[in-house]
PDB file of C-alpha atoms and ligand atoms in Angstrom:
ATOM      1  CA  UNK A  25       0.000   0.000   0.000  1.00 45.00           C
ATOM      2  CA  UNK A  26       1.392   3.412  -0.874  1.00 48.00           C
ATOM      3  CA  UNK A  27       1.959   5.838   1.963  1.00 55.00           C
ATOM      4  CA  UNK A  28      -0.757   8.520   2.056  1.00 66.00           C
ATOM      5  CA  UNK A  29      -0.738  12.121   3.178  1.00 67.00           C
ATOM      6  CA  UNK A  30      -3.785  13.977   4.457  1.00 74.00           C
ATOM      7  CA  UNK A  31      -5.251  16.984   2.688  1.00 74.00           C
ATOM      8  CA  UNK A  32      -4.188  19.200   5.647  1.00 73.00           C
ATOM      9  CA  UNK A  33      -0.599  18.009   5.306  1.00 74.00           C
ATOM     10  CA  UNK A  34      -0.855  18.587   1.589  1.00 74.00           C
ATOM     11  CA  UNK A  35      -1.964  22.163   2.232  1.00 73.00           C
ATOM     12  CA  UNK A  36       0.935  22.724   4.619  1.00 73.00           C
ATOM     13  CA  UNK A  37       3.397  21.396   2.056  1.00 72.00           C
ATOM     14  CA  UNK A  38       1.974  23.695  -0.599  1.00 72.00           C
ATOM     15  CA  UNK A  39       2.211  26.689   1.748  1.00 70.00           C
ATOM     16  CA  UNK A  40       5.786  25.788   2.586  1.00 67.00           C
ATOM     17  CA  UNK A  41       6.646  25.488  -1.123  1.00 65.00           C
ATOM     18  CA  UNK A  42       5.098  28.901  -1.826  1.00 64.00           C
ATOM     19  CA  UNK A  43       7.185  30.311   1.019  1.00 56.00           C
ATOM     20  CA  UNK A  44      10.345  28.855  -0.531  1.00 54.00           C
ATOM     21  CA  UNK A  45       9.247  30.196  -3.896  1.00 55.00           C
ATOM     22  CA  UNK A  46       8.977  33.696  -2.408  1.00 52.00           C
ATOM     23  CA  UNK A  47      12.517  33.279  -1.095  1.00 48.00           C
ATOM     24  CA  UNK A  48      13.635  32.391  -4.611  1.00 45.00           C
ATOM     25  CA  UNK A  49      14.305  28.745  -3.792  1.00 50.00           C
ATOM     26  CA  UNK A  50      13.081  26.531  -6.597  1.00 48.00           C
ATOM     27  CA  UNK A  51      15.542  23.704  -6.669  1.00 50.00           C
ATOM     28  CA  UNK A  52      15.047  20.826  -4.295  1.00 51.00           C
ATOM     29  CA  UNK A  53      17.124  17.738  -3.942  1.00 47.00           C
ATOM     30  CA  UNK A  54      15.651  14.420  -3.161  1.00 49.00           C
ATOM     31  CA  UNK A  55      16.611  12.754   0.069  1.00 46.00           C
ATOM     32  CA  UNK A  56      18.418   9.585  -1.111  1.00 49.00           C
ATOM     33  CA  UNK A  57      16.731   7.447   1.500  1.00 49.00           C
ATOM     34  CA  UNK A  58      13.355   8.905   0.606  1.00 43.00           C
ATOM     35  CA  UNK A  59      13.766   7.837  -3.038  1.00 42.00           C
ATOM     36  CA  UNK A  60      13.914   4.248  -1.836  1.00 44.00           C
ATOM     37  CA  UNK A  61      10.513   4.620  -0.211  1.00 40.00           C
ATOM     38  CA  UNK A  62       7.241   4.394  -2.101  1.00 39.00           C
ATOM     39  CA  UNK A  63       6.238   7.880  -3.276  1.00 37.00           C
ATOM     40  CA  UNK A  64       3.471   9.553  -1.312  1.00 37.00           C
ATOM     41  CA  UNK A  65       0.081  10.071  -2.976  1.00 36.00           C
ATOM     42  CA  UNK A  66      -2.777  12.229  -1.821  1.00 34.00           C
ATOM     43  CA  UNK A  67      -5.908  10.268  -1.136  1.00 37.00           C
ATOM     44  CA  UNK A  68      -8.545  10.975  -3.738  1.00 37.00           C
ATOM     45  CA  UNK A  69      -6.896  14.163  -4.926  1.00 38.00           C
ATOM     46  CA  UNK A  70      -5.243  15.118  -8.190  1.00 37.00           C
ATOM     47  CA  UNK A  71      -3.109  17.534  -6.193  1.00 35.00           C
ATOM     48  CA  UNK A  72      -0.208  15.103  -5.811  1.00 35.00           C
ATOM     49  CA  UNK A  73       0.753  16.057  -9.340  1.00 35.00           C
ATOM     50  CA  UNK A  74       0.777  19.675  -8.234  1.00 32.00           C
ATOM     51  CA  UNK A  75       3.164  18.926  -5.378  1.00 33.00           C
ATOM     52  CA  UNK A  76       5.392  16.944  -7.726  1.00 35.00           C
ATOM     53  CA  UNK A  77       5.409  19.793 -10.231  1.00 33.00           C
ATOM     54  CA  UNK A  78       6.306  22.305  -7.511  1.00 33.00           C
ATOM     55  CA  UNK A  79       9.366  20.268  -6.678  1.00 34.00           C
ATOM     56  CA  UNK A  80      10.752  20.696 -10.148  1.00 33.00           C
ATOM     57  CA  UNK A  81      12.678  23.803 -11.133  1.00 36.00           C
ATOM     58  CA  UNK A  82      10.416  26.178 -13.028  1.00 37.00           C
ATOM     59  CA  UNK A  83      11.073  26.593 -16.766  1.00 38.00           C
ATOM     60  CA  UNK A  84      13.140  29.724 -17.435  1.00 40.00           C
ATOM     61  CA  UNK A  85      10.326  31.406 -19.418  1.00 40.00           C
ATOM     62  CA  UNK A  86       8.193  31.681 -16.290  1.00 39.00           C
ATOM     63  CA  UNK A  87      10.868  33.634 -14.437  1.00 40.00           C
ATOM     64  CA  UNK A  88      10.805  37.225 -15.548  1.00 42.00           C
ATOM     65  CA  UNK A  89      12.511  38.940 -12.644  1.00 46.00           C
ATOM     66  CA  UNK A  90      14.432  42.047 -13.451  1.00 51.00           C
ATOM     67  CA  UNK A  91      17.842  42.341 -11.804  1.00 47.00           C
ATOM     68  CA  UNK A  92      17.942  44.801  -8.931  1.00 49.00           C
ATOM     69  CA  UNK A  93      19.184  48.216 -10.097  1.00 53.00           C
ATOM     70  CA  UNK A  94      22.972  48.586  -9.796  1.00 56.00           C
ATOM     71  CA  UNK A  95      23.289  44.902  -8.885  1.00 53.00           C
ATOM     72  CA  UNK A  96      26.818  43.620  -9.442  1.00 52.00           C
ATOM     73  CA  UNK A  97      27.110  40.238 -11.163  1.00 50.00           C
ATOM     74  CA  UNK A  98      27.855  37.658  -8.540  1.00 57.00           C
ATOM     75  CA  UNK A  99      30.974  35.628  -9.294  1.00 58.00           C
ATOM     76  CA  UNK A 100      31.605  32.778  -6.928  1.00 60.00           C
ATOM     77  CA  UNK A 101      35.111  33.174  -5.518  1.00 62.00           C
ATOM     78  CA  UNK A 102      37.444  30.345  -6.520  1.00 66.00           C
ATOM     79  CA  UNK A 103      37.994  28.064  -3.552  1.00 73.00           C
ATOM     80  CA  UNK A 104      41.610  28.315  -2.423  1.00 78.00           C
ATOM     81  CA  UNK A 105      43.484  25.148  -3.216  1.00 86.00           C
ATOM     82  CA  UNK A 106      45.251  23.204  -0.511  1.00 87.00           C
ATOM     83  CA  UNK A 107      48.385  23.718  -2.577  1.00 89.00           C
ATOM     84  CA  UNK A 108      48.108  27.477  -2.131  1.00 86.00           C
ATOM     85  CA  UNK A 109      47.341  27.605   1.574  1.00 83.00           C
ATOM     86  CA  UNK A 110      49.333  24.845   3.250  1.00 89.00           C
ATOM     87  CA  UNK A 111      52.816  25.715   4.495  1.00 89.00           C
ATOM     88  CA  UNK A 112      55.775  23.411   4.046  1.00 91.00           C
ATOM     89  CA  UNK A 113      55.789  20.822   6.813  1.00 93.00           C
ATOM     90  CA  UNK A 114      58.913  21.319   8.942  1.00 93.00           C
ATOM     91  CA  UNK A 115      61.498  18.501   9.011  1.00 95.00           C
ATOM     92  CA  UNK A 116      59.407  16.392   6.689  1.00 97.00           C
ATOM     93  CA  UNK A 117      60.808  13.321   4.933  1.00 98.00           C
ATOM     94  CA  UNK A 118      59.444  10.839   2.428  1.00 98.00           C
ATOM     95  CA  UNK A 119      59.633   8.191   5.148  1.00 98.00           C
ATOM     96  CA  UNK A 120      57.467  10.262   7.496  1.00 98.00           C
ATOM     97  CA  UNK A 121      54.924  10.847   4.749  1.00 98.00           C
ATOM     98  CA  UNK A 122      54.778   7.148   3.956  1.00 98.00           C
ATOM     99  CA  UNK A 123      54.389   6.423   7.674  1.00 98.00           C
ATOM    100  CA  UNK A 124      51.603   8.987   7.972  1.00 98.00           C
ATOM    101  CA  UNK A 125      49.689   7.336   5.148  1.00 98.00           C
ATOM    102  CA  UNK A 126      50.040   4.121   7.112  1.00 98.00           C
ATOM    103  CA  UNK A 127      50.189   0.496   6.046  1.00 97.00           C
ATOM    104  CA  UNK A 128      46.464   0.175   5.464  1.00 97.00           C
ATOM    105  CA  UNK A 129      45.084   3.615   4.612  1.00 98.00           C
ATOM    106  CA  UNK A 130      41.280   3.776   4.401  1.00 98.00           C
ATOM    107  CA  UNK A 131      40.812   7.537   4.095  1.00 98.00           C
ATOM    108  CA  UNK A 132      38.911   7.148   0.845  1.00 98.00           C
ATOM    109  CA  UNK A 133      36.878   4.493  -0.888  1.00 98.00           C
ATOM    110  CA  UNK A 134      39.749   3.456  -3.181  1.00 98.00           C
ATOM    111  CA  UNK A 135      41.147   1.311  -0.381  1.00 98.00           C
ATOM    112  CA  UNK A 136      38.340  -1.201  -0.963  1.00 98.00           C
ATOM    113  CA  UNK A 137      39.707  -2.556  -4.226  1.00 97.00           C
ATOM    114  CA  UNK A 138      43.375  -1.857  -3.639  1.00 98.00           C
ATOM    115  CA  UNK A 139      46.103  -4.459  -3.328  1.00 98.00           C
ATOM    116  CA  UNK A 140      49.118  -2.203  -2.768  1.00 98.00           C
ATOM    117  CA  UNK A 141      49.504   1.477  -1.961  1.00 98.00           C
ATOM    118  CA  UNK A 142      51.647   3.054  -4.684  1.00 98.00           C
ATOM    119  CA  UNK A 143      53.510   5.767  -2.845  1.00 98.00           C
ATOM    120  CA  UNK A 144      56.130   6.860  -5.362  1.00 98.00           C
ATOM    121  CA  UNK A 145      59.532   5.845  -6.621  1.00 98.00           C
ATOM    122  CA  UNK A 146      62.865   7.380  -7.519  1.00 98.00           C
ATOM    123  CA  UNK A 147      65.408   9.792  -6.158  1.00 98.00           C
ATOM    124  CA  UNK A 148      64.449  11.734  -3.002  1.00 98.00           C
ATOM    125  CA  UNK A 149      66.608  14.600  -4.286  1.00 98.00           C
ATOM    126  CA  UNK A 150      65.417  14.530  -7.894  1.00 98.00           C
ATOM    127  CA  UNK A 151      65.461  17.756  -9.870  1.00 98.00           C
ATOM    128  CA  UNK A 152      62.560  16.443 -11.912  1.00 98.00           C
ATOM    129  CA  UNK A 153      59.297  15.000 -10.578  1.00 98.00           C
ATOM    130  CA  UNK A 154      56.661  13.363 -12.775  1.00 99.00           C
ATOM    131  CA  UNK A 155      53.120  13.308 -11.415  1.00 98.00           C
ATOM    132  CA  UNK A 156      50.627  10.857 -12.937  1.00 98.00           C
ATOM    133  CA  UNK A 157      46.990  10.204 -12.224  1.00 98.00           C
ATOM    134  CA  UNK A 158      46.713   7.011 -10.225  1.00 98.00           C
ATOM    135  CA  UNK A 159      47.964   3.438 -10.272  1.00 98.00           C
ATOM    136  CA  UNK A 160      46.664   0.932 -12.804  1.00 98.00           C
ATOM    137  CA  UNK A 161      46.470  -2.832 -12.423  1.00 98.00           C
ATOM    138  CA  UNK A 162      50.222  -3.474 -12.806  1.00 98.00           C
ATOM    139  CA  UNK A 163      51.128  -0.710 -10.380  1.00 98.00           C
ATOM    140  CA  UNK A 164      48.517  -1.955  -7.886  1.00 98.00           C
ATOM    141  CA  UNK A 165      50.031  -5.456  -8.081  1.00 98.00           C
ATOM    142  CA  UNK A 166      53.658  -4.294  -7.717  1.00 98.00           C
ATOM    143  CA  UNK A 167      53.278  -1.231  -5.483  1.00 98.00           C
ATOM    144  CA  UNK A 168      55.339   0.850  -7.933  1.00 98.00           C
ATOM    145  CA  UNK A 169      54.234   3.720 -10.193  1.00 98.00           C
ATOM    146  CA  UNK A 170      54.263   3.510 -13.979  1.00 98.00           C
ATOM    147  CA  UNK A 171      55.364  -0.077 -14.465  1.00 98.00           C
ATOM    148  CA  UNK A 172      52.674  -1.136 -16.968  1.00 98.00           C
ATOM    149  CA  UNK A 173      52.442  -0.313 -20.673  1.00 98.00           C
ATOM    150  CA  UNK A 174      52.161   3.440 -20.105  1.00 98.00           C
ATOM    151  CA  UNK A 175      55.010   3.147 -17.617  1.00 98.00           C
ATOM    152  CA  UNK A 176      57.285   1.510 -20.172  1.00 98.00           C
ATOM    153  CA  UNK A 177      56.646   4.423 -22.503  1.00 98.00           C
ATOM    154  CA  UNK A 178      57.399   6.873 -19.679  1.00 98.00           C
ATOM    155  CA  UNK A 179      60.681   5.038 -19.030  1.00 98.00           C
ATOM    156  CA  UNK A 180      61.593   5.418 -22.719  1.00 98.00           C
ATOM    157  CA  UNK A 181      60.771   9.123 -22.542  1.00 98.00           C
ATOM    158  CA  UNK A 182      62.966   9.555 -19.462  1.00 98.00           C
ATOM    159  CA  UNK A 183      65.818   7.713 -21.153  1.00 98.00           C
ATOM    160  CA  UNK A 184      65.403   9.803 -24.308  1.00 98.00           C
ATOM    161  CA  UNK A 185      66.081  12.800 -22.059  1.00 98.00           C
ATOM    162  CA  UNK A 186      69.408  11.258 -21.078  1.00 97.00           C
ATOM    163  CA  UNK A 187      68.170  10.237 -17.630  1.00 98.00           C
ATOM    164  CA  UNK A 188      67.366   7.007 -15.816  1.00 98.00           C
ATOM    165  CA  UNK A 189      64.254   6.362 -13.761  1.00 98.00           C
ATOM    166  CA  UNK A 190      66.410   6.399 -10.625  1.00 98.00           C
ATOM    167  CA  UNK A 191      67.402  10.025 -11.392  1.00 98.00           C
ATOM    168  CA  UNK A 192      63.836  11.331 -11.271  1.00 98.00           C
ATOM    169  CA  UNK A 193      60.904  10.881  -8.893  1.00 99.00           C
ATOM    170  CA  UNK A 194      57.598   9.440 -10.104  1.00 99.00           C
ATOM    171  CA  UNK A 195      54.344   9.558  -8.178  1.00 98.00           C
ATOM    172  CA  UNK A 196      50.613   9.938  -8.678  1.00 98.00           C
ATOM    173  CA  UNK A 197      47.757  12.149  -7.527  1.00 98.00           C
ATOM    174  CA  UNK A 198      46.103   9.190  -5.796  1.00 98.00           C
ATOM    175  CA  UNK A 199      48.068   6.342  -4.274  1.00 98.00           C
ATOM    176  CA  UNK A 200      45.481   3.605  -4.748  1.00 98.00           C
ATOM    177  CA  UNK A 201      44.074   2.189  -7.965  1.00 98.00           C
ATOM    178  CA  UNK A 202      40.688   3.551  -9.033  1.00 98.00           C
ATOM    179  CA  UNK A 203      38.362   0.715 -10.073  1.00 97.00           C
ATOM    180  CA  UNK A 204      38.347  -0.029 -13.808  1.00 93.00           C
ATOM    181  CA  UNK A 205      41.100   2.596 -14.134  1.00 91.00           C
ATOM    182  CA  UNK A 206      38.505   5.384 -13.969  1.00 97.00           C
ATOM    183  CA  UNK A 207      39.677   8.893 -13.140  1.00 97.00           C
ATOM    184  CA  UNK A 208      39.968   9.538  -9.410  1.00 98.00           C
ATOM    185  CA  UNK A 209      36.953  11.337  -7.951  1.00 98.00           C
ATOM    186  CA  UNK A 210      37.214  14.683  -6.127  1.00 96.00           C
ATOM    187  CA  UNK A 211      36.858  13.156  -2.636  1.00 97.00           C
ATOM    188  CA  UNK A 212      39.617  10.650  -3.426  1.00 98.00           C
ATOM    189  CA  UNK A 213      41.887  13.391  -4.761  1.00 98.00           C
ATOM    190  CA  UNK A 214      41.148  15.498  -1.678  1.00 97.00           C
ATOM    191  CA  UNK A 215      41.995  12.603   0.661  1.00 97.00           C
ATOM    192  CA  UNK A 216      45.405  12.099  -0.986  1.00 97.00           C
ATOM    193  CA  UNK A 217      46.423  15.652  -1.949  1.00 97.00           C
ATOM    194  CA  UNK A 218      48.254  16.560   1.214  1.00 96.00           C
ATOM    195  CA  UNK A 219      50.611  13.606   0.764  1.00 98.00           C
ATOM    196  CA  UNK A 220      51.381  14.625  -2.801  1.00 98.00           C
ATOM    197  CA  UNK A 221      52.039  18.187  -1.693  1.00 97.00           C
ATOM    198  CA  UNK A 222      54.380  16.962   1.041  1.00 97.00           C
ATOM    199  CA  UNK A 223      56.213  14.614  -1.352  1.00 98.00           C
ATOM    200  CA  UNK A 224      56.910  17.423  -3.799  1.00 98.00           C
ATOM    201  CA  UNK A 225      57.881  19.855  -1.034  1.00 97.00           C
ATOM    202  CA  UNK A 226      60.338  17.344   0.476  1.00 98.00           C
ATOM    203  CA  UNK A 227      61.941  16.505  -2.850  1.00 98.00           C
ATOM    204  CA  UNK A 228      61.925  20.175  -3.828  1.00 98.00           C
ATOM    205  CA  UNK A 229      62.498  19.586  -7.542  1.00 98.00           C
ATOM    206  CA  UNK A 230      63.421  22.284  -9.997  1.00 98.00           C
ATOM    207  CA  UNK A 231      60.720  21.071 -12.395  1.00 98.00           C
ATOM    208  CA  UNK A 232      57.421  19.226 -12.007  1.00 98.00           C
ATOM    209  CA  UNK A 233      55.909  17.557 -15.058  1.00 98.00           C
ATOM    210  CA  UNK A 234      52.214  16.743 -14.823  1.00 98.00           C
ATOM    211  CA  UNK A 235      51.347  13.736 -16.926  1.00 98.00           C
ATOM    212  CA  UNK A 236      47.800  14.271 -18.136  1.00 98.00           C
ATOM    213  CA  UNK A 237      44.808  16.337 -17.232  1.00 98.00           C
ATOM    214  CA  UNK A 238      44.100  14.883 -13.801  1.00 98.00           C
ATOM    215  CA  UNK A 239      47.554  15.748 -12.441  1.00 98.00           C
ATOM    216  CA  UNK A 240      47.531  19.170 -14.117  1.00 98.00           C
ATOM    217  CA  UNK A 241      44.041  20.100 -12.982  1.00 97.00           C
ATOM    218  CA  UNK A 242      44.729  18.896  -9.457  1.00 97.00           C
ATOM    219  CA  UNK A 243      47.994  20.747  -8.936  1.00 97.00           C
ATOM    220  CA  UNK A 244      46.861  23.892 -10.736  1.00 97.00           C
ATOM    221  CA  UNK A 245      43.349  23.893  -9.258  1.00 95.00           C
ATOM    222  CA  UNK A 246      41.848  24.545 -12.660  1.00 95.00           C
ATOM    223  CA  UNK A 247      39.050  23.134 -14.783  1.00 94.00           C
ATOM    224  CA  UNK A 248      40.686  24.322 -18.030  1.00 95.00           C
ATOM    225  CA  UNK A 249      41.413  21.654 -20.609  1.00 96.00           C
ATOM    226  CA  UNK A 250      45.055  20.550 -20.656  1.00 97.00           C
ATOM    227  CA  UNK A 251      45.501  21.419 -24.361  1.00 96.00           C
ATOM    228  CA  UNK A 252      45.109  25.110 -23.539  1.00 96.00           C
ATOM    229  CA  UNK A 253      48.228  25.180 -21.328  1.00 97.00           C
ATOM    230  CA  UNK A 254      50.178  22.055 -22.315  1.00 98.00           C
ATOM    231  CA  UNK A 255      53.868  22.784 -22.861  1.00 98.00           C
ATOM    232  CA  UNK A 256      53.761  26.179 -21.105  1.00 98.00           C
ATOM    233  CA  UNK A 257      55.876  27.015 -18.102  1.00 98.00           C
ATOM    234  CA  UNK A 258      53.658  27.557 -15.076  1.00 98.00           C
ATOM    235  CA  UNK A 259      54.382  28.097 -11.422  1.00 97.00           C
ATOM    236  CA  UNK A 260      53.583  25.759  -8.512  1.00 97.00           C
ATOM    237  CA  UNK A 261      54.610  26.642  -4.969  1.00 96.00           C
ATOM    238  CA  UNK A 262      57.621  28.544  -6.298  1.00 95.00           C
ATOM    239  CA  UNK A 263      58.704  25.863  -8.747  1.00 97.00           C
ATOM    240  CA  UNK A 264      58.416  25.442 -12.488  1.00 98.00           C
ATOM    241  CA  UNK A 265      55.613  23.197 -13.641  1.00 98.00           C
ATOM    242  CA  UNK A 266      54.753  21.948 -17.083  1.00 98.00           C
ATOM    243  CA  UNK A 267      51.782  19.828 -18.085  1.00 98.00           C
ATOM    244  CA  UNK A 268      52.036  17.393 -20.938  1.00 98.00           C
ATOM    245  CA  UNK A 269      49.985  14.491 -22.246  1.00 98.00           C
ATOM    246  CA  UNK A 270      49.758  11.271 -20.279  1.00 98.00           C
ATOM    247  CA  UNK A 271      51.737   8.313 -21.723  1.00 98.00           C
ATOM    248  CA  UNK A 272      48.487   6.284 -21.813  1.00 98.00           C
ATOM    249  CA  UNK A 273      47.074   8.934 -24.153  1.00 98.00           C
ATOM    250  CA  UNK A 274      50.165   8.607 -26.338  1.00 98.00           C
ATOM    251  CA  UNK A 275      49.593   4.868 -26.621  1.00 98.00           C
ATOM    252  CA  UNK A 276      46.192   5.640 -28.140  1.00 97.00           C
ATOM    253  CA  UNK A 277      47.355   8.690 -30.114  1.00 98.00           C
ATOM    254  CA  UNK A 278      50.956   8.170 -31.214  1.00 98.00           C
ATOM    255  CA  UNK A 279      51.048  11.416 -33.293  1.00 98.00           C
ATOM    256  CA  UNK A 280      50.810  13.368 -29.992  1.00 98.00           C
ATOM    257  CA  UNK A 281      54.276  12.028 -29.075  1.00 98.00           C
ATOM    258  CA  UNK A 282      55.796  14.858 -31.116  1.00 98.00           C
ATOM    259  CA  UNK A 283      54.160  17.466 -28.842  1.00 98.00           C
ATOM    260  CA  UNK A 284      55.303  15.657 -25.724  1.00 98.00           C
ATOM    261  CA  UNK A 285      58.858  15.397 -27.025  1.00 98.00           C
ATOM    262  CA  UNK A 286      58.839  19.177 -27.653  1.00 98.00           C
ATOM    263  CA  UNK A 287      57.666  19.696 -24.060  1.00 98.00           C
ATOM    264  CA  UNK A 288      60.338  17.390 -22.677  1.00 98.00           C
ATOM    265  CA  UNK A 289      63.015  19.196 -24.665  1.00 98.00           C
ATOM    266  CA  UNK A 290      61.978  22.430 -22.942  1.00 98.00           C
ATOM    267  CA  UNK A 291      62.280  20.593 -19.620  1.00 98.00           C
ATOM    268  CA  UNK A 292      65.738  19.357 -20.631  1.00 98.00           C
ATOM    269  CA  UNK A 293      66.827  22.897 -21.505  1.00 98.00           C
ATOM    270  CA  UNK A 294      65.610  24.120 -18.114  1.00 98.00           C
ATOM    271  CA  UNK A 295      67.588  21.366 -16.364  1.00 98.00           C
ATOM    272  CA  UNK A 296      70.672  21.891 -18.540  1.00 97.00           C
ATOM    273  CA  UNK A 297      70.440  18.398 -20.017  1.00 97.00           C
ATOM    274  CA  UNK A 298      71.987  17.493 -23.361  1.00 90.00           C
ATOM    275  CA  UNK A 299      70.520  14.975 -25.761  1.00 81.00           C
ATOM    276  CA  UNK A 300      72.290  11.658 -25.128  1.00 76.00           C
ATOM    277  CA  UNK A 301      74.909  10.770 -27.763  1.00 78.00           C
ATOM    278  CA  UNK A 302      73.891   7.923 -30.039  1.00 73.00           C
ATOM    279  CA  UNK A 303      75.966   4.785 -29.468  1.00 69.00           C
ATOM    280  CA  UNK A 304      78.232   4.164 -32.492  1.00 69.00           C
ATOM    281  CA  UNK A 305      78.088   0.572 -33.732  1.00 59.00           C
TER     282      UNK A 305
HETATM  283  N1  URA B  28      49.017   5.777 -14.985  1.00 74.01           N
HETATM  284  C1  URA B  28      49.240   6.658 -14.005  1.00 74.01           C
HETATM  285  O1  URA B  28      48.746   7.768 -14.043  1.00 74.01           O
HETATM  286  N2  URA B  28      50.033   6.293 -13.019  1.00 74.01           N
HETATM  287  C2  URA B  28      50.599   5.118 -12.943  1.00 74.01           C
HETATM  288  O2  URA B  28      51.315   4.870 -11.982  1.00 74.01           O
HETATM  289  C3  URA B  28      50.368   4.220 -13.991  1.00 74.01           C
HETATM  290  C4  URA B  28      49.559   4.555 -14.994  1.00 74.01           C
END
């Protein structure tokens, strides 16, 4: 039997909705638990449809309110990013950060499907840090970043720069594998961001390279598409940052490798690196 509401309750709901309407509130969100219950109907009254309709936002054509004279357009202030407001942690080390994450972190829902936490790998005094998105299946199995197919391509890119993986530091925005390799969600990024910030602060590299949109958007606190700033020098907590395409994207779009190589050559110039000499046979 569906739940019923009395006509008096119905009237009170309508009054309350009119009151909200007068306040300019037209958008209502459904209580998740309530959606699991059977919807209420008004006994013997066609007014339930009216209540339902009142809960929907009104079509724009019905709203013909003029703006108040001299009203300034309201622009929501950009929320300050953690990366802009958190000070460097005194006497921090990579070991302390790893300890703080703990052996069995459950700060976000990614822990449910995770096998290994992928903290990061490479030189603690690297001049160059690569930041990826999050571990994939191979990384989750081994506990090391960028060891799968995309990782092999990253290794080749690093070697083309005349470096070895051990010379740089490689880490990710989130330390646990997102299911089905989906992009990490905002709550997951938020739960892990402080550790990434501390890792980069401790290493204090000259250059940070963001691999792909997730890393770039997270560190730069922007929603802009990566193509609009890829290959440009940007600033992050007093250091040079460049965003380039993710190696996984290059596996699907090999022609984009040329752009990434151009970006990496700019990074090499910044670090004073020469192209490695070809081995003579
Ligand atoms: N992709 C990433 O972003 N990070 C990894 O560690 C592996 C694949």
